[in-house]
mmCIF file with all atom_site columns, C-alpha atoms in Angstrom:
data_model
loop_
_atom_site.group_PDB
_atom_site.id
_atom_site.type_symbol
_atom_site.label_atom_id
_atom_site.label_alt_id
_atom_site.label_comp_id
_atom_site.label_asym_id
_atom_site.label_entity_id
_atom_site.label_seq_id
_atom_site.pdbx_PDB_ins_code
_atom_site.Cartn_x
_atom_site.Cartn_y
_atom_site.Cartn_z
_atom_site.occupancy
_atom_site.B_iso_or_equiv
_atom_site.pdbx_formal_charge
_atom_site.auth_seq_id
_atom_site.auth_comp_id
_atom_site.auth_asym_id
_atom_site.auth_atom_id
_atom_site.pdbx_PDB_model_num
ATOM 1   C CA . MET F 1 1   ? 132.699 -20.512 51.699 1.00 38.00 ? 157 MET F CA 1
ATOM 2   C CA . THR F 1 2   ? 134.566 -23.732 50.856 1.00 42.00 ? 158 THR F CA 1
ATOM 3   C CA . GLN F 1 3   ? 138.296 -24.087 50.351 1.00 43.00 ? 159 GLN F CA 1
ATOM 4   C CA . ALA F 1 4   ? 137.666 -24.577 46.628 1.00 44.00 ? 160 ALA F CA 1
ATOM 5   C CA . ALA F 1 5   ? 135.892 -21.220 46.462 1.00 44.00 ? 161 ALA F CA 1
ATOM 6   C CA . ALA F 1 6   ? 138.541 -19.451 48.539 1.00 47.00 ? 162 ALA F CA 1
ATOM 7   C CA . VAL F 1 7   ? 141.387 -20.186 46.121 1.00 54.00 ? 163 VAL F CA 1
ATOM 8   C CA . ARG F 1 8   ? 139.620 -19.420 42.845 1.00 64.00 ? 164 ARG F CA 1
ATOM 9   C CA . PRO F 1 9   ? 141.283 -16.499 41.065 1.00 70.00 ? 165 PRO F CA 1
ATOM 10  C CA . GLY F 1 10  ? 139.397 -13.617 39.471 1.00 77.00 ? 166 GLY F CA 1
ATOM 11  C CA . ILE F 1 11  ? 140.106 -11.866 36.180 1.00 76.00 ? 167 ILE F CA 1
ATOM 12  C CA . GLY F 1 12  ? 140.006 -8.360  37.639 1.00 74.00 ? 168 GLY F CA 1
ATOM 13  C CA . ALA F 1 13  ? 143.785 -8.153  38.061 1.00 72.00 ? 169 ALA F CA 1
ATOM 14  C CA . GLY F 1 14  ? 144.614 -9.720  34.706 1.00 80.00 ? 170 GLY F CA 1
ATOM 15  C CA . PRO F 1 15  ? 144.319 -12.919 32.682 1.00 90.00 ? 171 PRO F CA 1
ATOM 16  C CA . VAL F 1 16  ? 144.021 -16.242 34.526 1.00 91.00 ? 172 VAL F CA 1
ATOM 17  C CA . VAL F 1 17  ? 144.458 -19.813 33.377 1.00 93.00 ? 173 VAL F CA 1
ATOM 18  C CA . ALA F 1 18  ? 141.030 -21.386 33.865 1.00 93.00 ? 174 ALA F CA 1
ATOM 19  C CA . ASP F 1 19  ? 142.128 -24.929 33.068 1.00 95.00 ? 175 ASP F CA 1
ATOM 20  C CA . ILE F 1 20  ? 144.695 -27.110 31.331 1.00 95.00 ? 176 ILE F CA 1
ATOM 21  C CA . CYS F 1 21  ? 144.004 -30.361 29.488 1.00 94.00 ? 177 CYS F CA 1
ATOM 22  C CA . VAL F 1 22  ? 146.743 -32.668 28.158 1.00 93.00 ? 178 VAL F CA 1
ATOM 23  C CA . ARG F 1 23  ? 145.944 -35.413 25.656 1.00 89.00 ? 179 ARG F CA 1
ATOM 24  C CA . GLY F 1 24  ? 149.037 -37.385 24.715 1.00 85.00 ? 180 GLY F CA 1
ATOM 25  C CA . GLY F 1 25  ? 151.286 -35.033 22.776 1.00 90.00 ? 181 GLY F CA 1
ATOM 26  C CA . LEU F 1 26  ? 148.718 -32.205 22.710 1.00 93.00 ? 182 LEU F CA 1
ATOM 27  C CA . GLY F 1 27  ? 148.240 -29.646 25.458 1.00 95.00 ? 183 GLY F CA 1
ATOM 28  C CA . PHE F 1 28  ? 145.357 -27.173 25.719 1.00 96.00 ? 184 PHE F CA 1
ATOM 29  C CA . VAL F 1 29  ? 145.033 -24.069 27.898 1.00 96.00 ? 185 VAL F CA 1
ATOM 30  C CA . LEU F 1 30  ? 141.838 -22.097 28.506 1.00 96.00 ? 186 LEU F CA 1
ATOM 31  C CA . LEU F 1 31  ? 142.616 -18.483 29.408 1.00 94.00 ? 187 LEU F CA 1
ATOM 32  C CA . LEU F 1 32  ? 140.072 -16.036 30.882 1.00 94.00 ? 188 LEU F CA 1
ATOM 33  C CA . HIS F 1 33  ? 140.537 -12.270 30.755 1.00 93.00 ? 189 HIS F CA 1
ATOM 34  C CA . ARG F 1 34  ? 138.666 -8.984  30.811 1.00 91.00 ? 190 ARG F CA 1
ATOM 35  C CA . ARG F 1 35  ? 138.568 -6.987  27.590 1.00 91.00 ? 191 ARG F CA 1
ATOM 36  C CA . ARG F 1 36  ? 139.021 -3.218  27.440 1.00 89.00 ? 192 ARG F CA 1
ATOM 37  C CA . ASP F 1 37  ? 135.237 -2.820  27.175 1.00 90.00 ? 193 ASP F CA 1
ATOM 38  C CA . GLY F 1 38  ? 134.838 -4.667  30.506 1.00 88.00 ? 194 GLY F CA 1
ATOM 39  C CA . GLN F 1 39  ? 133.432 -7.898  29.049 1.00 90.00 ? 195 GLN F CA 1
ATOM 40  C CA . ALA F 1 40  ? 134.773 -11.242 30.254 1.00 91.00 ? 196 ALA F CA 1
ATOM 41  C CA . ALA F 1 41  ? 136.335 -13.266 27.440 1.00 93.00 ? 197 ALA F CA 1
ATOM 42  C CA . GLU F 1 42  ? 138.103 -16.570 26.850 1.00 94.00 ? 198 GLU F CA 1
ATOM 43  C CA . GLU F 1 43  ? 140.904 -17.807 24.618 1.00 95.00 ? 199 GLU F CA 1
ATOM 44  C CA . LEU F 1 44  ? 141.798 -21.435 23.855 1.00 96.00 ? 200 LEU F CA 1
ATOM 45  C CA . TYR F 1 45  ? 145.435 -22.228 23.020 1.00 96.00 ? 201 TYR F CA 1
ATOM 46  C CA . PHE F 1 46  ? 147.222 -25.445 22.132 1.00 95.00 ? 202 PHE F CA 1
ATOM 47  C CA . SER F 1 47  ? 150.784 -26.698 22.070 1.00 95.00 ? 203 SER F CA 1
ATOM 48  C CA . THR F 1 48  ? 152.489 -29.920 21.003 1.00 93.00 ? 204 THR F CA 1
ATOM 49  C CA . ARG F 1 49  ? 155.010 -31.910 22.989 1.00 93.00 ? 205 ARG F CA 1
ATOM 50  C CA . ARG F 1 50  ? 158.401 -32.374 21.352 1.00 93.00 ? 206 ARG F CA 1
ATOM 51  C CA . ASP F 1 51  ? 160.340 -35.655 21.485 1.00 92.00 ? 207 ASP F CA 1
ATOM 52  C CA . ASP F 1 52  ? 162.519 -34.247 24.280 1.00 95.00 ? 208 ASP F CA 1
ATOM 53  C CA . GLY F 1 53  ? 159.427 -33.548 26.437 1.00 92.00 ? 209 GLY F CA 1
ATOM 54  C CA . SER F 1 54  ? 159.435 -29.771 25.964 1.00 95.00 ? 210 SER F CA 1
ATOM 55  C CA . TRP F 1 55  ? 156.443 -27.937 24.485 1.00 95.00 ? 211 TRP F CA 1
ATOM 56  C CA . THR F 1 56  ? 156.194 -25.769 21.365 1.00 94.00 ? 212 THR F CA 1
ATOM 57  C CA . ALA F 1 57  ? 155.054 -22.151 21.602 1.00 95.00 ? 213 ALA F CA 1
ATOM 58  C CA . ALA F 1 58  ? 151.285 -21.992 22.097 1.00 94.00 ? 214 ALA F CA 1
ATOM 59  C CA . ASP F 1 59  ? 149.027 -21.357 19.097 1.00 94.00 ? 215 ASP F CA 1
ATOM 60  C CA . HIS F 1 60  ? 145.614 -19.703 19.369 1.00 96.00 ? 216 HIS F CA 1
ATOM 61  C CA . LEU F 1 61  ? 142.668 -21.974 18.492 1.00 94.00 ? 217 LEU F CA 1
ATOM 62  C CA . SER F 1 62  ? 139.588 -19.911 19.344 1.00 94.00 ? 218 SER F CA 1
ATOM 63  C CA . GLY F 1 63  ? 138.166 -17.264 21.638 1.00 93.00 ? 219 GLY F CA 1
ATOM 64  C CA . GLY F 1 64  ? 135.249 -15.003 22.288 1.00 92.00 ? 220 GLY F CA 1
ATOM 65  C CA . VAL F 1 65  ? 133.198 -12.876 24.640 1.00 93.00 ? 221 VAL F CA 1
ATOM 66  C CA . LEU F 1 66  ? 131.423 -14.646 27.497 1.00 92.00 ? 222 LEU F CA 1
ATOM 67  C CA . GLY F 1 67  ? 127.970 -13.779 28.788 1.00 88.00 ? 223 GLY F CA 1
ATOM 68  C CA . ILE F 1 68  ? 129.175 -13.925 32.400 1.00 91.00 ? 224 ILE F CA 1
ATOM 69  C CA . ASP F 1 69  ? 132.387 -13.763 34.392 1.00 90.00 ? 225 ASP F CA 1
ATOM 70  C CA . PRO F 1 70  ? 133.032 -17.423 35.296 1.00 91.00 ? 226 PRO F CA 1
ATOM 71  C CA . THR F 1 71  ? 135.356 -16.326 38.125 1.00 88.00 ? 227 THR F CA 1
ATOM 72  C CA . ASP F 1 72  ? 132.518 -14.393 39.821 1.00 88.00 ? 228 ASP F CA 1
ATOM 73  C CA . GLY F 1 73  ? 130.629 -16.658 42.231 1.00 86.00 ? 229 GLY F CA 1
ATOM 74  C CA . ARG F 1 74  ? 127.380 -14.676 41.868 1.00 90.00 ? 230 ARG F CA 1
ATOM 75  C CA . ASP F 1 75  ? 127.456 -14.893 38.067 1.00 91.00 ? 231 ASP F CA 1
ATOM 76  C CA . VAL F 1 76  ? 128.146 -18.629 38.226 1.00 91.00 ? 232 VAL F CA 1
ATOM 77  C CA . ALA F 1 77  ? 125.409 -19.254 40.826 1.00 91.00 ? 233 ALA F CA 1
ATOM 78  C CA . GLY F 1 78  ? 122.926 -17.337 38.660 1.00 92.00 ? 234 GLY F CA 1
ATOM 79  C CA . VAL F 1 79  ? 123.561 -19.686 35.747 1.00 92.00 ? 235 VAL F CA 1
ATOM 80  C CA . LEU F 1 80  ? 123.788 -22.903 37.760 1.00 92.00 ? 236 LEU F CA 1
ATOM 81  C CA . ARG F 1 81  ? 120.620 -22.251 39.843 1.00 92.00 ? 237 ARG F CA 1
ATOM 82  C CA . GLY F 1 82  ? 121.513 -24.867 42.430 1.00 89.00 ? 238 GLY F CA 1
ATOM 83  C CA . ARG F 1 83  ? 123.188 -27.364 40.103 1.00 90.00 ? 239 ARG F CA 1
ATOM 84  C CA . PRO F 1 84  ? 126.875 -28.144 40.634 1.00 91.00 ? 240 PRO F CA 1
ATOM 85  C CA . LEU F 1 85  ? 127.677 -28.276 36.875 1.00 92.00 ? 241 LEU F CA 1
ATOM 86  C CA . ALA F 1 86  ? 126.295 -26.908 33.625 1.00 90.00 ? 242 ALA F CA 1
ATOM 87  C CA . PRO F 1 87  ? 127.469 -26.808 30.007 1.00 90.00 ? 243 PRO F CA 1
ATOM 88  C CA . PHE F 1 88  ? 129.299 -23.550 29.312 1.00 91.00 ? 244 PHE F CA 1
ATOM 89  C CA . GLY F 1 89  ? 130.701 -23.901 25.821 1.00 90.00 ? 245 GLY F CA 1
ATOM 90  C CA . GLU F 1 90  ? 131.657 -26.371 23.156 1.00 91.00 ? 246 GLU F CA 1
ATOM 91  C CA . SER F 1 91  ? 133.642 -26.293 19.969 1.00 92.00 ? 247 SER F CA 1
ATOM 92  C CA . GLU F 1 92  ? 135.504 -28.567 17.625 1.00 92.00 ? 248 GLU F CA 1
ATOM 93  C CA . THR F 1 93  ? 138.560 -28.301 15.438 1.00 90.00 ? 249 THR F CA 1
ATOM 94  C CA . GLU F 1 94  ? 140.753 -30.485 13.274 1.00 90.00 ? 250 GLU F CA 1
ATOM 95  C CA . LEU F 1 95  ? 144.290 -30.987 14.587 1.00 88.00 ? 251 LEU F CA 1
ATOM 96  C CA . PHE F 1 96  ? 147.240 -33.221 13.873 1.00 86.00 ? 252 PHE F CA 1
ATOM 97  C CA . THR F 1 97  ? 147.192 -35.981 16.513 1.00 84.00 ? 253 THR F CA 1
ATOM 98  C CA . GLY F 1 98  ? 149.531 -38.425 14.788 1.00 80.00 ? 254 GLY F CA 1
ATOM 99  C CA . ARG F 1 99  ? 147.428 -41.375 15.902 1.00 82.00 ? 255 ARG F CA 1
ATOM 100 C CA . PRO F 1 100 ? 147.439 -44.340 13.471 1.00 78.00 ? 256 PRO F CA 1
ATOM 101 C CA . GLN F 1 101 ? 143.642 -44.254 13.015 1.00 78.00 ? 257 GLN F CA 1
ATOM 102 C CA . ALA F 1 102 ? 143.749 -40.555 12.040 1.00 76.00 ? 258 ALA F CA 1
ATOM 103 C CA . ASP F 1 103 ? 143.278 -39.595 8.391  1.00 77.00 ? 259 ASP F CA 1
ATOM 104 C CA . GLU F 1 104 ? 146.755 -38.341 7.383  1.00 83.00 ? 260 GLU F CA 1
ATOM 105 C CA . GLY F 1 105 ? 147.421 -37.811 11.088 1.00 81.00 ? 261 GLY F CA 1
ATOM 106 C CA . CYS F 1 106 ? 144.590 -35.275 11.563 1.00 85.00 ? 262 CYS F CA 1
ATOM 107 C CA . GLU F 1 107 ? 141.446 -35.749 13.651 1.00 88.00 ? 263 GLU F CA 1
ATOM 108 C CA . ARG F 1 108 ? 138.487 -33.667 14.769 1.00 89.00 ? 264 ARG F CA 1
ATOM 109 C CA . LEU F 1 109 ? 138.713 -32.880 18.484 1.00 91.00 ? 265 LEU F CA 1
ATOM 110 C CA . CYS F 1 110 ? 135.726 -31.771 20.550 1.00 93.00 ? 266 CYS F CA 1
ATOM 111 C CA . PHE F 1 111 ? 136.176 -29.288 23.386 1.00 95.00 ? 267 PHE F CA 1
ATOM 112 C CA . HIS F 1 112 ? 133.724 -29.041 26.261 1.00 95.00 ? 268 HIS F CA 1
ATOM 113 C CA . GLU F 1 113 ? 133.730 -26.258 28.808 1.00 94.00 ? 269 GLU F CA 1
ATOM 114 C CA . VAL F 1 114 ? 131.779 -27.008 31.963 1.00 94.00 ? 270 VAL F CA 1
ATOM 115 C CA . LEU F 1 115 ? 130.729 -24.309 34.434 1.00 94.00 ? 271 LEU F CA 1
ATOM 116 C CA . VAL F 1 116 ? 131.591 -25.491 37.951 1.00 93.00 ? 272 VAL F CA 1
ATOM 117 C CA . GLY F 1 117 ? 129.890 -24.316 41.152 1.00 91.00 ? 273 GLY F CA 1
ATOM 118 C CA . GLN F 1 118 ? 132.017 -22.928 43.982 1.00 88.00 ? 274 GLN F CA 1
ATOM 119 C CA . GLU F 1 119 ? 130.995 -25.801 46.248 1.00 88.00 ? 275 GLU F CA 1
ATOM 120 C CA . VAL F 1 120 ? 132.633 -28.365 43.933 1.00 91.00 ? 276 VAL F CA 1
ATOM 121 C CA . GLY F 1 121 ? 136.082 -29.356 45.178 1.00 89.00 ? 277 GLY F CA 1
ATOM 122 C CA . LEU F 1 122 ? 136.800 -32.165 42.692 1.00 91.00 ? 278 LEU F CA 1
ATOM 123 C CA . LEU F 1 123 ? 135.538 -33.569 39.413 1.00 94.00 ? 279 LEU F CA 1
ATOM 124 C CA . ASP F 1 124 ? 135.536 -37.370 39.201 1.00 93.00 ? 280 ASP F CA 1
ATOM 125 C CA . VAL F 1 125 ? 136.025 -38.246 35.519 1.00 94.00 ? 281 VAL F CA 1
ATOM 126 C CA . GLU F 1 126 ? 135.586 -41.679 33.951 1.00 92.00 ? 282 GLU F CA 1
ATOM 127 C CA . ARG F 1 127 ? 136.749 -42.309 30.403 1.00 88.00 ? 283 ARG F CA 1
ATOM 128 C CA . ALA F 1 128 ? 134.104 -44.762 29.151 1.00 79.00 ? 284 ALA F CA 1
ATOM 129 C CA . SER F 1 129 ? 134.846 -44.840 25.426 1.00 70.00 ? 285 SER F CA 1
ATOM 130 C CA . SER F 1 130 ? 134.201 -47.785 23.184 1.00 59.00 ? 286 SER F CA 1
ATOM 131 C CA . GLY F 1 131 ? 136.383 -48.967 20.336 1.00 54.00 ? 287 GLY F CA 1
ATOM 132 C CA . PRO F 1 132 ? 139.396 -51.157 19.661 1.00 52.00 ? 288 PRO F CA 1
ATOM 133 C CA . ASP F 1 133 ? 141.951 -48.971 21.464 1.00 56.00 ? 289 ASP F CA 1
ATOM 134 C CA . ALA F 1 134 ? 139.682 -47.654 24.216 1.00 58.00 ? 290 ALA F CA 1
ATOM 135 C CA . GLU F 1 135 ? 140.975 -48.166 27.725 1.00 62.00 ? 291 GLU F CA 1
ATOM 136 C CA . PRO F 1 136 ? 138.531 -47.296 30.493 1.00 66.00 ? 292 PRO F CA 1
ATOM 137 C CA . SER F 1 137 ? 140.216 -45.093 33.051 1.00 85.00 ? 293 SER F CA 1
ATOM 138 C CA . ARG F 1 138 ? 139.318 -42.775 35.874 1.00 90.00 ? 294 ARG F CA 1
ATOM 139 C CA . PHE F 1 139 ? 140.947 -39.575 37.084 1.00 90.00 ? 295 PHE F CA 1
ATOM 140 C CA . ARG F 1 140 ? 140.131 -36.607 39.282 1.00 91.00 ? 296 ARG F CA 1
ATOM 141 C CA . LYS F 1 141 ? 140.426 -32.982 38.340 1.00 92.00 ? 297 LYS F CA 1
ATOM 142 C CA . THR F 1 142 ? 140.515 -30.040 40.764 1.00 91.00 ? 298 THR F CA 1
ATOM 143 C CA . PRO F 1 143 ? 138.698 -26.983 39.411 1.00 89.00 ? 299 PRO F CA 1
ATOM 144 C CA . THR F 1 144 ? 140.871 -23.913 39.967 1.00 86.00 ? 300 THR F CA 1
ATOM 145 C CA . CYS F 1 145 ? 138.480 -21.496 38.306 1.00 85.00 ? 301 CYS F CA 1
ATOM 146 C CA . GLY F 1 146 ? 134.781 -21.494 37.471 1.00 88.00 ? 302 GLY F CA 1
ATOM 147 C CA . VAL F 1 147 ? 135.324 -23.474 34.248 1.00 94.00 ? 303 VAL F CA 1
ATOM 148 C CA . ALA F 1 148 ? 136.703 -26.957 33.533 1.00 95.00 ? 304 ALA F CA 1
ATOM 149 C CA . LEU F 1 149 ? 138.053 -27.833 30.071 1.00 96.00 ? 305 LEU F CA 1
ATOM 150 C CA . PHE F 1 150 ? 137.852 -31.273 28.450 1.00 96.00 ? 306 PHE F CA 1
ATOM 151 C CA . ALA F 1 151 ? 139.308 -32.243 25.054 1.00 94.00 ? 307 ALA F CA 1
ATOM 152 C CA . LEU F 1 152 ? 137.852 -35.402 23.506 1.00 92.00 ? 308 LEU F CA 1
ATOM 153 C CA . LEU F 1 153 ? 138.998 -37.431 20.524 1.00 89.00 ? 309 LEU F CA 1
ATOM 154 C CA . PRO F 1 154 ? 136.483 -38.900 18.039 1.00 88.00 ? 310 PRO F CA 1
ATOM 155 C CA . GLY F 1 155 ? 134.302 -41.586 19.621 1.00 87.00 ? 311 GLY F CA 1
ATOM 156 C CA . GLU F 1 156 ? 135.305 -40.697 23.169 1.00 88.00 ? 312 GLU F CA 1
ATOM 157 C CA . ARG F 1 157 ? 132.864 -40.498 26.034 1.00 89.00 ? 313 ARG F CA 1
ATOM 158 C CA . LEU F 1 158 ? 133.519 -39.073 29.504 1.00 92.00 ? 314 LEU F CA 1
ATOM 159 C CA . ILE F 1 159 ? 131.326 -39.370 32.581 1.00 92.00 ? 315 ILE F CA 1
ATOM 160 C CA . VAL F 1 160 ? 131.886 -36.368 34.885 1.00 94.00 ? 316 VAL F CA 1
ATOM 161 C CA . ARG F 1 161 ? 130.664 -36.353 38.484 1.00 93.00 ? 317 ARG F CA 1
ATOM 162 C CA . PRO F 1 162 ? 131.010 -33.309 40.766 1.00 93.00 ? 318 PRO F CA 1
ATOM 163 C CA . ILE F 1 163 ? 132.296 -33.943 44.286 1.00 91.00 ? 319 ILE F CA 1
ATOM 164 C CA . VAL F 1 164 ? 131.198 -31.264 46.730 1.00 86.00 ? 320 VAL F CA 1
ATOM 165 C CA . ASP F 1 165 ? 133.787 -29.994 49.202 1.00 74.00 ? 321 ASP F CA 1
ATOM 166 C CA . ASN F 1 166 ? 132.402 -30.571 52.710 1.00 70.00 ? 322 ASN F CA 1
ATOM 167 C CA . GLY F 1 167 ? 134.618 -28.277 54.761 1.00 65.00 ? 323 GLY F CA 1
ATOM 168 C CA . GLY F 1 168 ? 137.841 -29.660 53.322 1.00 60.00 ? 324 GLY F CA 1
ATOM 169 C CA . ALA F 1 169 ? 136.695 -33.288 53.043 1.00 61.00 ? 325 ALA F CA 1
ATOM 170 C CA . PRO F 1 170 ? 135.338 -34.559 49.717 1.00 63.00 ? 326 PRO F CA 1
ATOM 171 C CA . GLY F 1 171 ? 131.733 -35.724 49.736 1.00 65.00 ? 327 GLY F CA 1
ATOM 172 C CA . ALA F 1 172 ? 130.051 -38.392 47.648 1.00 67.00 ? 328 ALA F CA 1
ATOM 173 C CA . PRO F 1 173 ? 130.017 -37.897 43.853 1.00 72.00 ? 329 PRO F CA 1
ATOM 174 C CA . GLY F 1 174 ? 126.932 -36.081 42.583 1.00 77.00 ? 330 GLY F CA 1
ATOM 175 C CA . GLN F 1 175 ? 124.829 -36.503 39.435 1.00 84.00 ? 331 GLN F CA 1
ATOM 176 C CA . ALA F 1 176 ? 126.823 -37.782 36.483 1.00 87.00 ? 332 ALA F CA 1
ATOM 177 C CA . TYR F 1 177 ? 127.102 -35.813 33.244 1.00 90.00 ? 333 TYR F CA 1
ATOM 178 C CA . GLU F 1 178 ? 128.142 -37.294 29.927 1.00 91.00 ? 334 GLU F CA 1
ATOM 179 C CA . LEU F 1 179 ? 130.497 -35.556 27.490 1.00 92.00 ? 335 LEU F CA 1
ATOM 180 C CA . THR F 1 180 ? 130.804 -37.037 24.008 1.00 90.00 ? 336 THR F CA 1
ATOM 181 C CA . CYS F 1 181 ? 132.595 -36.503 20.731 1.00 89.00 ? 337 CYS F CA 1
ATOM 182 C CA . SER F 1 182 ? 130.762 -38.266 17.941 1.00 80.00 ? 338 SER F CA 1
ATOM 183 C CA . ASP F 1 183 ? 132.867 -39.874 15.238 1.00 67.00 ? 339 ASP F CA 1
ATOM 184 C CA . ASP F 1 184 ? 130.063 -39.537 12.667 1.00 59.00 ? 340 ASP F CA 1
ATOM 185 C CA . GLY F 1 185 ? 131.972 -36.895 10.736 1.00 39.00 ? 341 GLY F CA 1
ATOM 186 C CA . PRO F 1 186 ? 131.663 -33.146 10.294 1.00 35.00 ? 342 PRO F CA 1
ATOM 187 C CA . GLY F 1 187 ? 128.627 -31.514 11.806 1.00 35.00 ? 343 GLY F CA 1
ATOM 188 C CA . ALA F 1 188 ? 128.231 -34.098 14.574 1.00 36.00 ? 344 ALA F CA 1
ATOM 189 C CA . GLY F 1 189 ? 128.624 -31.845 17.581 1.00 43.00 ? 345 GLY F CA 1
ATOM 190 C CA . PRO F 1 190 ? 129.725 -32.490 21.144 1.00 47.00 ? 346 PRO F CA 1
ATOM 191 C CA . GLU F 1 191 ? 127.126 -32.941 23.870 1.00 50.00 ? 347 GLU F CA 1
ATOM 192 C CA . LEU F 1 192 ? 126.797 -32.486 27.635 1.00 52.00 ? 348 LEU F CA 1
ATOM 193 C CA . ARG F 1 193 ? 123.827 -34.130 29.241 1.00 59.00 ? 349 ARG F CA 1
ATOM 194 C CA . PRO F 1 194 ? 122.956 -35.908 32.485 1.00 58.00 ? 350 PRO F CA 1
ATOM 195 C CA . ALA F 1 195 ? 124.241 -39.450 32.097 1.00 54.00 ? 351 ALA F CA 1
ATOM 196 C CA . ASP F 1 196 ? 121.733 -42.276 31.916 1.00 48.00 ? 352 ASP F CA 1
ATOM 197 C CA . LEU F 1 197 ? 123.597 -44.801 34.003 1.00 42.00 ? 353 LEU F CA 1
ATOM 198 C CA . GLY F 1 198 ? 120.496 -46.945 34.565 1.00 37.00 ? 354 GLY F CA 1
#
């Protein structure tokens, strides 16, 4: 078992924060819990950052029953079947972003949930968007649970590469996956697919 797997919390003792994603003045939290009927479930919340740097009380965006427990290594391995990553859920919603290109300040955000294998210690993420205000950037994210959350603005594109934990030392990045949020308007859904990096 890797260090990444050893520290992953389970939902048996109560709700756990699966992941947090901050985009400018918006913060998103993915919560996993077990319902009274025993089913694993998720809830997505958001908050906005005030001018003084504090956050507003969280509002509920969405939620639902999951087909597996993403904190259970056997459940995750059964879905991944040897892959380090797989799409786990996607949704979209309209929120006030306040960006100048937003229609009356509101934009459609796309949320991607990615199931992460226990052997993955880090996710190497490249923001590869195009557009007038797009700034390519790269960051790393440490999965603390079996699910990673990404929030994308219209037209954004992320390249996500899993980095397997080799006994405490990160290995080479694995196969790249592309997450997108089309800006073609309503009905254009988010996607997760292996990236064609040619």
